Short mmCIF file of C-alpha atoms in Angstrom, two decimals:
data_model
loop_
_atom_site.label_atom_id
_atom_site.label_comp_id
_atom_site.label_asym_id
_atom_site.label_seq_id
_atom_site.Cartn_x
_atom_site.Cartn_y
_atom_site.Cartn_z
CA MET N 1 -2.33 45.51 0.81
CA THR N 2 -0.19 47.55 -1.59
CA ARG N 3 -2.93 47.43 -4.20
CA ARG N 4 -5.46 48.79 -1.70
CA LYS N 5 -3.16 51.67 -0.77
CA THR N 6 -2.71 52.53 -4.45
CA THR N 7 -6.49 52.56 -4.96
CA ASP N 8 -7.02 54.89 -1.97
CA LEU N 9 -4.31 57.25 -3.23
CA ASN N 10 -5.88 57.46 -6.70
CA HIS N 11 -9.26 58.18 -5.11
CA ARG N 12 -7.81 61.03 -3.05
CA LEU N 13 -6.07 62.47 -6.13
CA ARG N 14 -9.35 62.52 -8.06
CA LYS N 15 -11.07 64.34 -5.21
CA LEU N 16 -8.24 66.88 -5.05
CA LYS N 17 -8.45 67.53 -8.80
CA ALA N 18 -12.21 68.09 -8.57
CA ALA N 19 -11.76 70.52 -5.67
CA LEU N 20 -9.03 72.46 -7.51
CA LEU N 21 -11.21 72.70 -10.61
CA ALA N 22 -14.15 74.05 -8.58
CA VAL N 23 -11.95 76.63 -6.83
CA SER N 24 -10.37 77.68 -10.13
CA LEU N 25 -13.76 78.20 -11.80
CA THR N 26 -15.07 80.20 -8.85
CA LEU N 27 -11.97 82.38 -8.68
CA ALA N 28 -12.01 82.98 -12.44
CA GLY N 29 -15.68 84.00 -12.28
CA ILE N 30 -14.99 86.49 -9.46
CA LEU N 31 -12.06 88.03 -11.32
CA LEU N 32 -14.08 88.44 -14.54
CA MET N 33 -16.95 90.11 -12.68
CA MET N 34 -14.52 92.47 -10.94
CA LEU N 35 -12.87 93.27 -14.28
CA ASN N 36 -16.26 93.99 -15.87
CA GLY N 37 -17.20 96.35 -13.03
CA TRP N 38 -13.89 98.19 -13.32
CA ILE N 39 -13.86 98.80 -17.10
CA GLU N 40 -17.60 99.51 -17.34
CA HIS N 41 -17.15 103.26 -16.47
CA LEU N 42 -13.86 103.79 -18.25
CA LYS N 43 -13.40 105.74 -21.48
CA LEU N 44 -11.33 103.39 -23.58
CA GLY N 45 -11.13 105.33 -26.82
CA ASP N 46 -9.99 102.97 -29.51
CA TRP N 47 -10.54 100.09 -27.04
CA GLU N 48 -14.19 100.95 -26.58
CA TRP N 49 -15.13 97.68 -28.22
CA LEU N 50 -14.15 95.90 -24.98
CA HIS N 51 -17.43 97.12 -23.51
CA SER N 52 -19.25 94.82 -25.93
CA ILE N 53 -17.64 91.70 -24.38
CA PRO N 54 -20.04 90.19 -21.78
CA LEU N 55 -17.39 89.79 -19.11
CA GLY N 56 -19.99 90.00 -16.35
CA GLU N 57 -22.15 87.22 -17.78
CA LEU N 58 -19.08 85.04 -18.43
CA GLY N 59 -17.80 85.65 -14.93
CA GLY N 60 -21.20 84.85 -13.44
CA THR N 61 -21.34 81.64 -15.43
CA LEU N 62 -17.90 80.52 -14.24
CA PHE N 63 -18.71 81.53 -10.68
CA GLY N 64 -21.95 79.55 -10.75
CA ALA N 65 -20.23 76.54 -12.31
CA GLY N 66 -17.60 76.57 -9.57
CA LEU N 67 -20.20 76.75 -6.82
CA LEU N 68 -22.36 74.04 -8.38
CA SER N 69 -19.41 71.70 -8.95
CA THR N 70 -18.39 72.15 -5.32
CA LEU N 71 -21.96 71.43 -4.24
CA PHE N 72 -22.18 68.31 -6.41
CA GLU N 73 -18.75 67.10 -5.29
CA TYR N 74 -19.54 67.20 -1.59
CA SER N 75 -23.27 66.50 -1.76
CA PHE N 76 -23.64 63.76 -4.36
CA ARG N 77 -20.23 62.01 -4.32
CA LYS N 78 -21.30 59.57 -1.60
CA GLU N 79 -24.51 58.70 -3.42
CA GLN N 80 -22.56 58.22 -6.66
CA GLU N 81 -20.08 55.87 -4.95
CA GLU N 82 -22.91 53.87 -3.38
CA ALA N 83 -24.59 53.58 -6.78
CA THR N 84 -21.32 52.42 -8.36
CA VAL N 85 -20.77 49.81 -5.63
CA GLU N 86 -24.33 48.56 -6.00
CA GLN N 87 -23.92 48.32 -9.76
CA PHE N 88 -20.68 46.37 -9.27
CA ARG N 89 -22.38 43.99 -6.83
CA GLN N 90 -25.23 43.44 -9.27
CA THR N 91 -22.74 42.70 -12.03
CA LEU N 92 -20.97 40.16 -9.82
CA HIS N 93 -24.31 38.57 -8.92
CA ASP N 94 -25.33 38.30 -12.55
CA GLU N 95 -21.96 36.96 -13.66
CA ALA N 96 -21.39 34.68 -10.64
CA PRO N 97 -22.37 31.44 -12.45
CA ALA N 98 -20.03 32.22 -15.34
CA LEU N 99 -17.22 33.18 -12.96
CA ARG N 100 -17.76 30.03 -10.91
CA ASP N 101 -17.65 27.84 -14.01
CA ALA N 102 -14.52 29.61 -15.20
CA VAL N 103 -12.77 29.02 -11.85
CA ILE N 104 -13.77 25.35 -11.81
CA GLU N 105 -12.55 24.88 -15.37
CA ALA N 106 -9.26 26.57 -14.48
CA PHE N 107 -8.80 24.31 -11.45
CA ARG N 108 -9.68 21.29 -13.53
CA PHE N 109 -7.52 21.83 -16.58
CA GLN N 110 -5.09 24.71 -15.92
CA ARG N 111 -2.66 23.14 -13.47
CA GLN N 112 -0.31 26.14 -13.54
CA ASP N 113 -3.13 28.50 -12.52
CA LEU N 114 -4.01 26.32 -9.55
CA GLU N 115 -0.38 26.05 -8.47
CA ARG N 116 -0.10 29.85 -8.24
CA ILE N 117 -2.86 30.18 -5.66
CA ALA N 118 -3.03 26.74 -4.06
CA THR N 119 -2.04 26.10 -0.46
CA PRO N 120 -1.95 22.69 1.26
CA GLN N 121 -5.04 23.62 3.26
CA LEU N 122 -6.92 24.73 0.13
CA LEU N 123 -6.03 21.52 -1.70
CA ASP N 124 -7.09 19.43 1.31
CA ASP N 125 -10.44 21.25 1.48
CA LEU N 126 -11.01 20.80 -2.26
CA ALA N 127 -10.20 17.10 -2.07
CA GLU N 128 -12.47 16.50 0.94
CA THR N 129 -15.32 18.42 -0.67
CA SER N 130 -14.93 16.58 -3.98
CA LEU N 131 -14.91 13.15 -2.33
CA GLY N 132 -17.88 14.08 -0.16
CA LEU N 133 -19.87 15.12 -3.24
CA ARG N 134 -18.76 12.04 -5.16
CA PHE N 135 -19.78 9.65 -2.38
CA GLY N 136 -22.84 11.62 -1.37
CA ASP N 137 -21.58 11.58 2.23
CA LYS N 138 -19.46 14.43 3.54
CA ALA N 139 -18.24 12.57 6.64
CA PHE N 140 -17.32 9.49 4.63
CA GLY N 141 -15.42 11.58 2.09
CA ARG N 142 -13.51 13.29 4.91
CA GLU N 143 -12.54 9.93 6.46
CA VAL N 144 -11.44 8.48 3.12
CA TYR N 145 -9.28 11.49 2.33
CA SER N 146 -7.79 11.46 5.83
CA ASP N 147 -6.69 7.88 5.27
CA ILE N 148 -5.25 8.72 1.83
CA ARG N 149 -3.38 11.68 3.27
CA HIS N 150 -1.93 9.53 6.05
CA GLN N 151 -0.78 6.78 3.70
CA ALA N 152 0.31 8.69 0.61
CA ILE N 153 0.75 12.41 1.21
CA ALA N 154 2.50 12.07 4.57
CA ALA N 155 5.01 9.63 3.06
CA GLU N 156 8.13 11.57 2.10
CA GLU N 157 9.46 8.81 -0.15
CA ARG N 158 7.83 6.89 -2.99
CA TRP N 159 9.32 3.68 -4.29
CA TYR N 160 9.26 2.61 -7.93
CA ASP N 161 9.85 -0.71 -9.68
CA ALA N 162 10.32 -2.64 -6.46
CA ARG N 163 11.54 -6.23 -6.59
CA VAL N 164 11.64 -8.75 -3.75
CA ASP N 165 13.59 -12.00 -3.92
CA ALA N 166 13.05 -14.32 -0.97
CA THR N 167 14.17 -17.81 -0.02
CA LEU N 168 12.37 -19.82 2.66
CA GLY N 169 13.09 -23.14 4.30
CA ILE N 170 16.83 -23.62 4.25
CA PRO N 171 17.82 -24.22 7.90
CA ARG N 172 21.21 -22.94 8.88
CA VAL N 173 21.56 -25.72 11.45
CA ARG N 174 21.52 -28.98 9.55
CA GLY N 175 21.59 -32.45 10.95
CA LYS N 176 18.64 -31.79 13.27
CA ALA N 177 15.37 -32.75 11.69
CA SER N 178 13.52 -31.23 14.65
CA ASN N 179 14.83 -27.73 13.95
CA PRO N 180 11.71 -25.62 14.69
CA PHE N 181 12.65 -22.73 12.40
CA PHE N 182 13.01 -21.86 8.76
CA ASP N 183 15.56 -19.44 7.45
CA LEU N 184 14.10 -16.54 5.49
CA HIS N 185 16.44 -14.56 3.25
CA VAL N 186 14.89 -11.42 1.71
CA ARG N 187 16.35 -8.93 -0.73
CA TRP N 188 14.56 -5.68 -1.64
CA GLU N 189 15.50 -3.48 -4.59
CA TYR N 190 13.72 -0.31 -5.68
CA THR N 191 14.21 3.13 -7.22
CA VAL N 192 13.70 6.16 -4.98
CA VAL N 193 14.65 9.78 -4.43
CA PRO N 194 16.03 9.57 -0.86
CA ARG N 195 14.63 12.07 1.64
CA HIS N 196 16.33 10.79 4.79
CA ARG N 197 20.06 10.68 5.36
CA PHE N 198 19.75 7.78 7.78
CA ARG N 199 17.91 4.54 7.04
CA LYS N 200 17.04 2.33 10.00
CA PHE N 201 15.85 -1.26 10.39
CA ALA N 202 14.46 -2.22 13.79
CA VAL N 203 13.21 -5.49 15.28
CA VAL N 204 11.38 -5.15 18.60
CA SER N 205 9.53 -7.40 21.01
CA ASP N 206 7.85 -4.59 22.95
CA ARG N 207 4.40 -3.81 21.59
CA GLN N 208 4.31 -0.21 22.79
CA ARG N 209 7.64 0.61 21.20
CA TYR N 210 6.61 -1.14 18.00
CA ASP N 211 3.42 0.93 17.75
CA GLN N 212 5.42 4.11 18.36
CA LEU N 213 7.93 3.34 15.61
CA VAL N 214 5.17 2.38 13.17
CA ALA N 215 3.36 5.68 13.84
CA GLU N 216 6.55 7.67 13.28
CA ARG N 217 7.53 5.87 10.06
CA GLY N 218 9.97 8.27 8.49
CA GLU N 219 13.37 6.66 8.14
CA THR N 220 12.68 3.42 10.05
CA SER N 221 11.34 0.06 8.92
CA VAL N 222 10.23 -1.94 11.93
CA TRP N 223 9.26 -5.57 12.59
CA TYR N 224 7.54 -7.01 15.64
CA ARG N 225 8.66 -10.34 17.07
CA ARG N 226 6.50 -11.93 19.70
CA PRO N 227 8.62 -12.81 22.75
CA VAL N 228 9.47 -16.52 22.71
CA PRO N 229 11.39 -18.28 25.51
CA GLY N 230 14.90 -19.10 24.38
CA LEU N 231 14.66 -16.84 21.31
CA GLU N 232 15.94 -13.35 22.11
CA VAL N 233 14.95 -10.59 19.71
CA ASN N 234 18.34 -8.91 20.11
CA ASP N 235 20.17 -12.02 18.89
CA PRO N 236 21.69 -11.56 15.38
CA GLU N 237 20.63 -15.15 14.67
CA VAL N 238 17.01 -14.01 14.93
CA PHE N 239 17.41 -11.05 12.58
CA ALA N 240 20.37 -9.52 10.79
CA LEU N 241 20.80 -6.91 8.08
CA GLU N 242 23.32 -8.37 5.65
CA GLN N 243 23.84 -5.72 2.98
CA PHE N 244 22.76 -2.24 1.91
CA THR N 245 23.72 -0.72 -1.45
CA ILE N 246 23.04 2.45 -3.46
CA ASN N 247 23.48 2.11 -7.21
CA GLY N 248 25.44 -1.07 -6.54
CA ARG N 249 27.83 0.60 -4.07
CA SER N 250 27.92 -1.07 -0.67
CA ILE N 251 27.17 1.18 2.33
CA ASP N 252 28.42 0.42 5.84
CA PHE N 253 25.96 0.22 8.70
CA SER N 254 26.01 0.00 12.48
CA ARG N 255 24.08 -2.14 14.95
CA GLN N 256 22.67 -1.30 18.36
CA ALA N 257 20.84 -3.68 20.69
CA ASP N 258 19.04 -3.60 24.02
CA ASP N 259 16.81 -5.99 25.95
CA VAL N 260 13.80 -5.66 23.63
CA SER N 261 15.21 -4.62 20.27
CA GLN N 262 18.04 -4.36 17.81
CA VAL N 263 18.44 -1.51 15.34
CA TYR N 264 20.58 -1.28 12.22
CA THR N 265 21.45 2.23 11.02
CA VAL N 266 22.70 3.11 7.53
CA ASP N 267 24.20 6.53 6.71
CA LEU N 268 23.37 7.36 3.08
CA GLY N 269 25.46 10.53 3.18
CA GLN N 270 24.36 14.14 2.99
CA ASP N 271 25.49 14.43 -0.63
CA THR N 272 23.00 11.74 -1.68
CA ILE N 273 20.15 13.69 -0.10
CA GLU N 274 21.20 17.09 -1.46
CA GLN N 275 21.50 15.80 -5.03
CA GLY N 276 17.79 14.93 -5.03
CA GLN N 277 18.20 12.35 -7.79
CA SER N 278 16.73 8.88 -8.22
CA VAL N 279 18.95 6.05 -7.01
CA VAL N 280 18.59 2.28 -6.92
CA VAL N 281 18.52 1.08 -3.32
CA ALA N 282 18.94 -2.57 -2.40
CA PHE N 283 19.13 -4.24 0.98
CA SER N 284 19.01 -7.83 2.17
CA PHE N 285 18.36 -9.41 5.54
CA ARG N 286 17.80 -12.81 7.08
CA THR N 287 15.52 -13.86 9.89
CA LEU N 288 14.16 -16.94 11.61
CA VAL N 289 10.57 -17.98 10.95
CA PRO N 290 8.80 -20.61 13.10
CA ARG N 291 7.90 -23.67 11.04
CA ASP N 292 4.59 -24.06 12.85
CA GLY N 293 3.76 -20.40 12.24
CA HIS N 294 2.73 -21.36 8.69
CA VAL N 295 2.78 -17.76 7.43
CA VAL N 296 5.20 -15.02 6.52
CA HIS N 297 4.29 -11.46 5.57
CA ILE N 298 5.76 -9.14 2.97
CA ASN N 299 4.28 -5.78 3.83
CA ILE N 300 4.39 -2.46 2.02
CA ASP N 301 6.36 0.18 3.91
CA ARG N 302 6.09 3.14 1.50
CA PRO N 303 3.81 4.02 -1.43
CA THR N 304 5.17 1.74 -4.14
CA LYS N 305 4.59 1.81 -7.90
CA GLY N 306 5.10 -1.66 -9.33
CA LEU N 307 6.05 -4.72 -7.29
CA ASP N 308 7.66 -7.95 -8.47
CA VAL N 309 8.04 -10.75 -5.90
CA GLU N 310 9.64 -14.16 -6.25
CA LEU N 311 9.76 -16.57 -3.30
CA THR N 312 11.62 -19.86 -3.49
CA TYR N 313 10.92 -22.49 -0.81
CA ASP N 314 12.41 -25.79 0.30
CA SER N 315 10.18 -28.47 -1.20
CA SER N 316 11.62 -31.12 1.10
CA SER N 317 10.14 -29.33 4.11
CA ILE N 318 7.18 -27.52 2.56
CA LYS N 319 4.56 -29.47 0.69
CA ARG N 320 2.63 -26.51 -0.61
CA LEU N 321 2.90 -22.74 -0.44
CA ARG N 322 0.06 -20.37 -1.26
CA LEU N 323 0.02 -16.62 -1.71
CA MET N 324 -2.77 -14.32 -0.48
CA ASP N 325 -2.88 -10.84 -1.97
CA PHE N 326 -3.89 -8.12 0.51
CA ALA N 327 -2.05 -5.35 -1.32
CA SER N 328 -3.43 -4.76 -4.80
CA ARG N 329 -6.67 -3.15 -5.91
CA GLY N 330 -9.02 -3.73 -8.81
CA ASP N 331 -8.24 -6.93 -10.67
CA GLY N 332 -5.35 -7.70 -8.33
CA GLY N 333 -1.83 -8.79 -9.06
CA ARG N 334 -0.68 -11.69 -11.20
CA ILE N 335 0.11 -14.78 -9.13
CA SER N 336 2.07 -17.70 -10.49
CA GLU N 337 2.54 -20.86 -8.39
CA GLU N 338 5.03 -23.39 -9.73
CA PRO N 339 5.13 -26.44 -7.42
CA GLU N 340 7.49 -28.30 -9.73
CA THR N 341 10.18 -25.63 -9.23
CA SER N 342 9.15 -24.61 -5.68
CA VAL N 343 8.64 -20.99 -6.73
CA VAL N 344 5.78 -18.55 -6.21
CA ARG N 345 5.75 -15.33 -8.21
CA TYR N 346 3.67 -12.18 -7.89
CA ARG N 347 3.52 -8.99 -9.95
CA TYR N 348 1.46 -5.84 -9.72
CA ASP N 349 2.04 -2.76 -11.87
CA GLY N 350 -0.13 -0.24 -10.01
CA TRP N 351 0.32 1.68 -6.78
CA LEU N 352 0.53 -0.15 -3.47
CA PHE N 353 0.14 1.63 -0.15
CA PRO N 354 1.30 1.05 3.44
CA ARG N 355 -0.71 -1.22 5.73
CA ALA N 356 -1.15 -3.64 2.84
CA GLY N 357 0.93 -6.59 1.80
CA LEU N 358 1.24 -10.22 0.79
CA VAL N 359 0.86 -13.30 2.97
CA PHE N 360 2.60 -16.57 2.14
CA ALA N 361 1.03 -19.57 3.88
CA TRP N 362 2.55 -23.04 3.76
CA THR N 363 1.69 -26.62 4.53
CA LEU N 364 4.56 -28.67 5.91
CA ALA N 365 5.53 -31.93 4.28
CA THR N 366 4.77 -33.70 7.56
CA GLU N 367 1.24 -32.29 7.43
CA ALA N 368 0.43 -33.48 3.92
CA GLY N 369 -3.03 -34.93 3.73
CA GLN N 370 -4.17 -33.22 6.91
CA GLN N 371 -6.65 -30.35 7.10
CA HIS N 372 -4.69 -27.57 8.66
CA GLN N 373 -5.76 -23.99 9.14
CA PRO N 374 -2.82 -21.54 9.07
CA THR N 375 -2.44 -19.47 12.24
CA HIS N 376 -0.92 -16.02 12.32
CA ASN N 377 1.57 -16.46 15.15
CA GLY N 378 4.73 -15.88 13.15
CA THR N 379 6.67 -12.78 12.40
CA ARG N 380 4.59 -9.67 11.93
CA SER N 381 6.00 -6.61 10.27
CA SER N 382 5.23 -3.15 9.05
CA LYS N 383 7.31 -3.77 5.96
CA ALA N 384 8.68 -7.00 4.54
CA ALA N 385 9.16 -10.08 6.64
#
């Protein structure tokens, strides 16, 4: 806006200068002609030579130049401006391919140039257009980018070098061979720049509330437990957060429970958020897993770069444990099953995104030799189970 005002002011100044020049020439011509008429009949004596100066012709010339310049200024200025604009448009038309290529090259290689003019909406439009051209389907490209934006761009935190250590199959209540549950102990550790002061862990048995918490994401990791008679979701024996640390320093947390849920809340501290530095976060929890559920999920809660998982199981209760990778892309992660040591390992060095994860499926020792198809009626989570 300021630049346009400056341009208009310069244009008005040029017009004023042209008008002043025309008036000055006209006035000078009139004065010279008047002077010539006055001295023409005078006896000048020694100054008689002044009669030889063509003051009349010079005055007429200046007078005519002033009139003509005024005529040209007000008669042909509009046509001149239109011609200039048309010439500029033609130049833009002729140079449009070169300008387009230059802009594309700048967007492609000159990151700093793009950052100066880019807005979130512009970047979204460029990404959608690029994917649509790449796939040859505009609608498909828009849907793919919408999913990417939901999973990656909307996530305020990104985890790096995540490690999960889990232990399955050590019942807390011994002496009862018919104990229908396994204990699952899980410990997560990862590097992150925290964006939320409060970190929450929720276990719910109400589907509507679960879907709401999953859609909100943000600071909460949520698990869904199907209601089972005699097994209340708000019982700490069903789920309990055991520890939360930042850079090895233990952080206190609180617990709230109602009829359909229990929520653990950790206060990271405002200073941790304001510093904006990477920290190592670790938390551990335990939960009950039905033996006859045959599966447990470790799901990805945030975009994660690099994941290392090690699950140890009780070989006296579990005959075999298999891992199914629903998280990685391309060649997949590296899976190592070691029945002799009752350990299953997994590693993936690339990016993993929410709504993906790993599934561990087991065959009980009492089912050895039987054909058994695992059923997914165990714990289901939006993060790690």
